[in-house]
Amino acid sequence: MAALLLAGVLAAILGFAAHRASICNVRAVAEVVTSGTGYILLGIGKSVLWVSAITIPVFLLMPSAGAGLSGWPLTGAAVLGGFVFGVGAAINGACAFSTLARLADGEGRMLVTGAAFGLGVLCFVLLIDWRLIERPAPTPALIGSLLGWPLVVVAAALAVWAVYEMARLWRTRPAGRCVHALVLAPQYRLSSAAMLIGIAGATIFLIYGSIGYTMTLQQLVEGLHGTRSFPAAASWLLFLAILAGMLLSTWQRRSFRPDWRPRLIWLRNLCGGLLMGAGVALTPGGNDALVLYGIPSLSPHALPAYLAMVVGIGLGQWSMRALLGIELQVACRNDLYTAAETPAKTRRPA
């Protein structure tokens, strides 16, 4: 019970930090394309480093824990799943985390994304039932086979980086800000959020293993279909804790803006959510599972699937700009997300 309570608090911190910094892979790609900077993408990379900085020393001290980690094989279906998820996220305008964050802000169309996500998973299940595709089988994560002196060097380098990063974040904080003011700041620096997300995600990983909320939703749909058992209670509690952290962030900074009136643009969320659900099932895992668990544990499928997801997001955004004249413009400055999340109509050349 104590471990579950600790994991729940950490999951709430993870959700709070992700909401405050506006972490999103869709915004990350749009920032690179429209602004020529990569602050959000760098923040996501730092989250991976923080997870590795926490977990690798534990695996070195307890080799059995690292050796027992499972991942997923690198297959064409896994890479295709990452790409499909990326295209769907671009159409939806939000990845896994930002879909949940925008729902916490009152955007009703993200409920459409969630419902369509379930339909996408169901399509995957039906294809398995019809024997058109095969369900991916778990495979050992590579981190367990690399436990030796090379990994000790990596762990030492990550420890030095982590100490430097924490000192840098404290030294460069806004003048006169105490810890309380930093925690309640309406906007988090991307690097600060990466630290909180990485430390919280790594600790949850060590306690419960790989628990991504996209995979929890996938297991729920398959449980309703009767092809898998329902998610464990701990998975649900951690999912609800992440959502609670985001809702707490919304309430504290008063950013809740209810928007529940259906509009034609919600069809984008329907199409996007459908592709996201199918992509998560194919990979398996969405960007939450890949960033916080798959890549740090060196699951064979994780990095290729994530790169395919980034390509899918880029292609999806390019297609919407070319075919519909819609461009997502994102700007960051000094490690802060600054631009409003507004799809801007672009003027087509005469």
Coordinates of C-alpha atoms in Angstrom, one line a residue, residues 48-71 140-156 158 198 201-210 291-299:
V48 CA 14.8 10.0 -21.2
L49 CA 18.2 10.9 -19.7
W50 CA 16.6 11.4 -16.3
V51 CA 14.9 8.0 -16.4
S52 CA 18.2 6.4 -17.3
A53 CA 20.1 8.3 -14.6
I54 CA 17.8 6.9 -12.0
T55 CA 17.2 3.4 -13.3
I56 CA 20.7 2.3 -14.5
P57 CA 22.4 2.5 -11.1
V58 CA 19.6 0.4 -9.6
F59 CA 20.0 -2.2 -12.3
L60 CA 23.8 -2.3 -11.8
L61 CA 23.3 -2.9 -8.0
M62 CA 20.4 -5.4 -8.6
P63 CA 21.3 -7.2 -11.9
S64 CA 18.2 -9.5 -11.5
A65 CA 15.9 -6.5 -11.8
G66 CA 17.5 -5.4 -15.1
A67 CA 17.6 -8.9 -16.4
G68 CA 13.9 -9.4 -15.8
L69 CA 12.8 -6.4 -17.9
S70 CA 10.8 -7.2 -21.0
G71 CA 10.3 -5.1 -24.1
P140 CA 13.8 -9.2 -23.2
A141 CA 14.9 -5.5 -23.0
L142 CA 18.5 -5.1 -24.0
I143 CA 19.5 -3.2 -20.8
G144 CA 19.7 -6.5 -18.9
S145 CA 22.3 -7.9 -21.3
L146 CA 24.6 -4.8 -21.1
L147 CA 25.1 -4.7 -17.3
G148 CA 28.9 -4.4 -17.0
W149 CA 31.7 -1.8 -16.9
P150 CA 30.6 0.1 -20.0
L151 CA 27.2 0.7 -18.3
V152 CA 29.0 1.8 -15.2
V153 CA 30.8 4.5 -17.2
V154 CA 27.4 5.5 -18.7
A155 CA 25.9 5.7 -15.2
A156 CA 28.7 7.8 -13.9
L158 CA 24.6 10.5 -16.3
G198 CA 11.9 11.7 -15.6
G201 CA 8.5 8.1 -14.3
A202 CA 11.7 6.3 -13.3
T203 CA 10.6 5.7 -9.8
I204 CA 7.2 4.4 -10.9
F205 CA 9.1 2.2 -13.4
L206 CA 11.2 0.7 -10.7
I207 CA 8.2 0.0 -8.5
Y208 CA 5.7 -1.3 -11.0
G209 CA 7.5 -1.7 -14.3
S210 CA 6.4 -0.3 -17.6
V291 CA 9.8 7.9 -23.8
L292 CA 9.5 6.9 -20.2
Y293 CA 10.1 3.1 -20.4
G294 CA 10.9 1.7 -23.8
I295 CA 13.9 3.8 -24.8
P296 CA 15.5 3.9 -21.3
S297 CA 15.2 0.1 -21.0
L298 CA 16.5 -0.3 -24.5
S299 CA 13.5 -2.2 -25.7

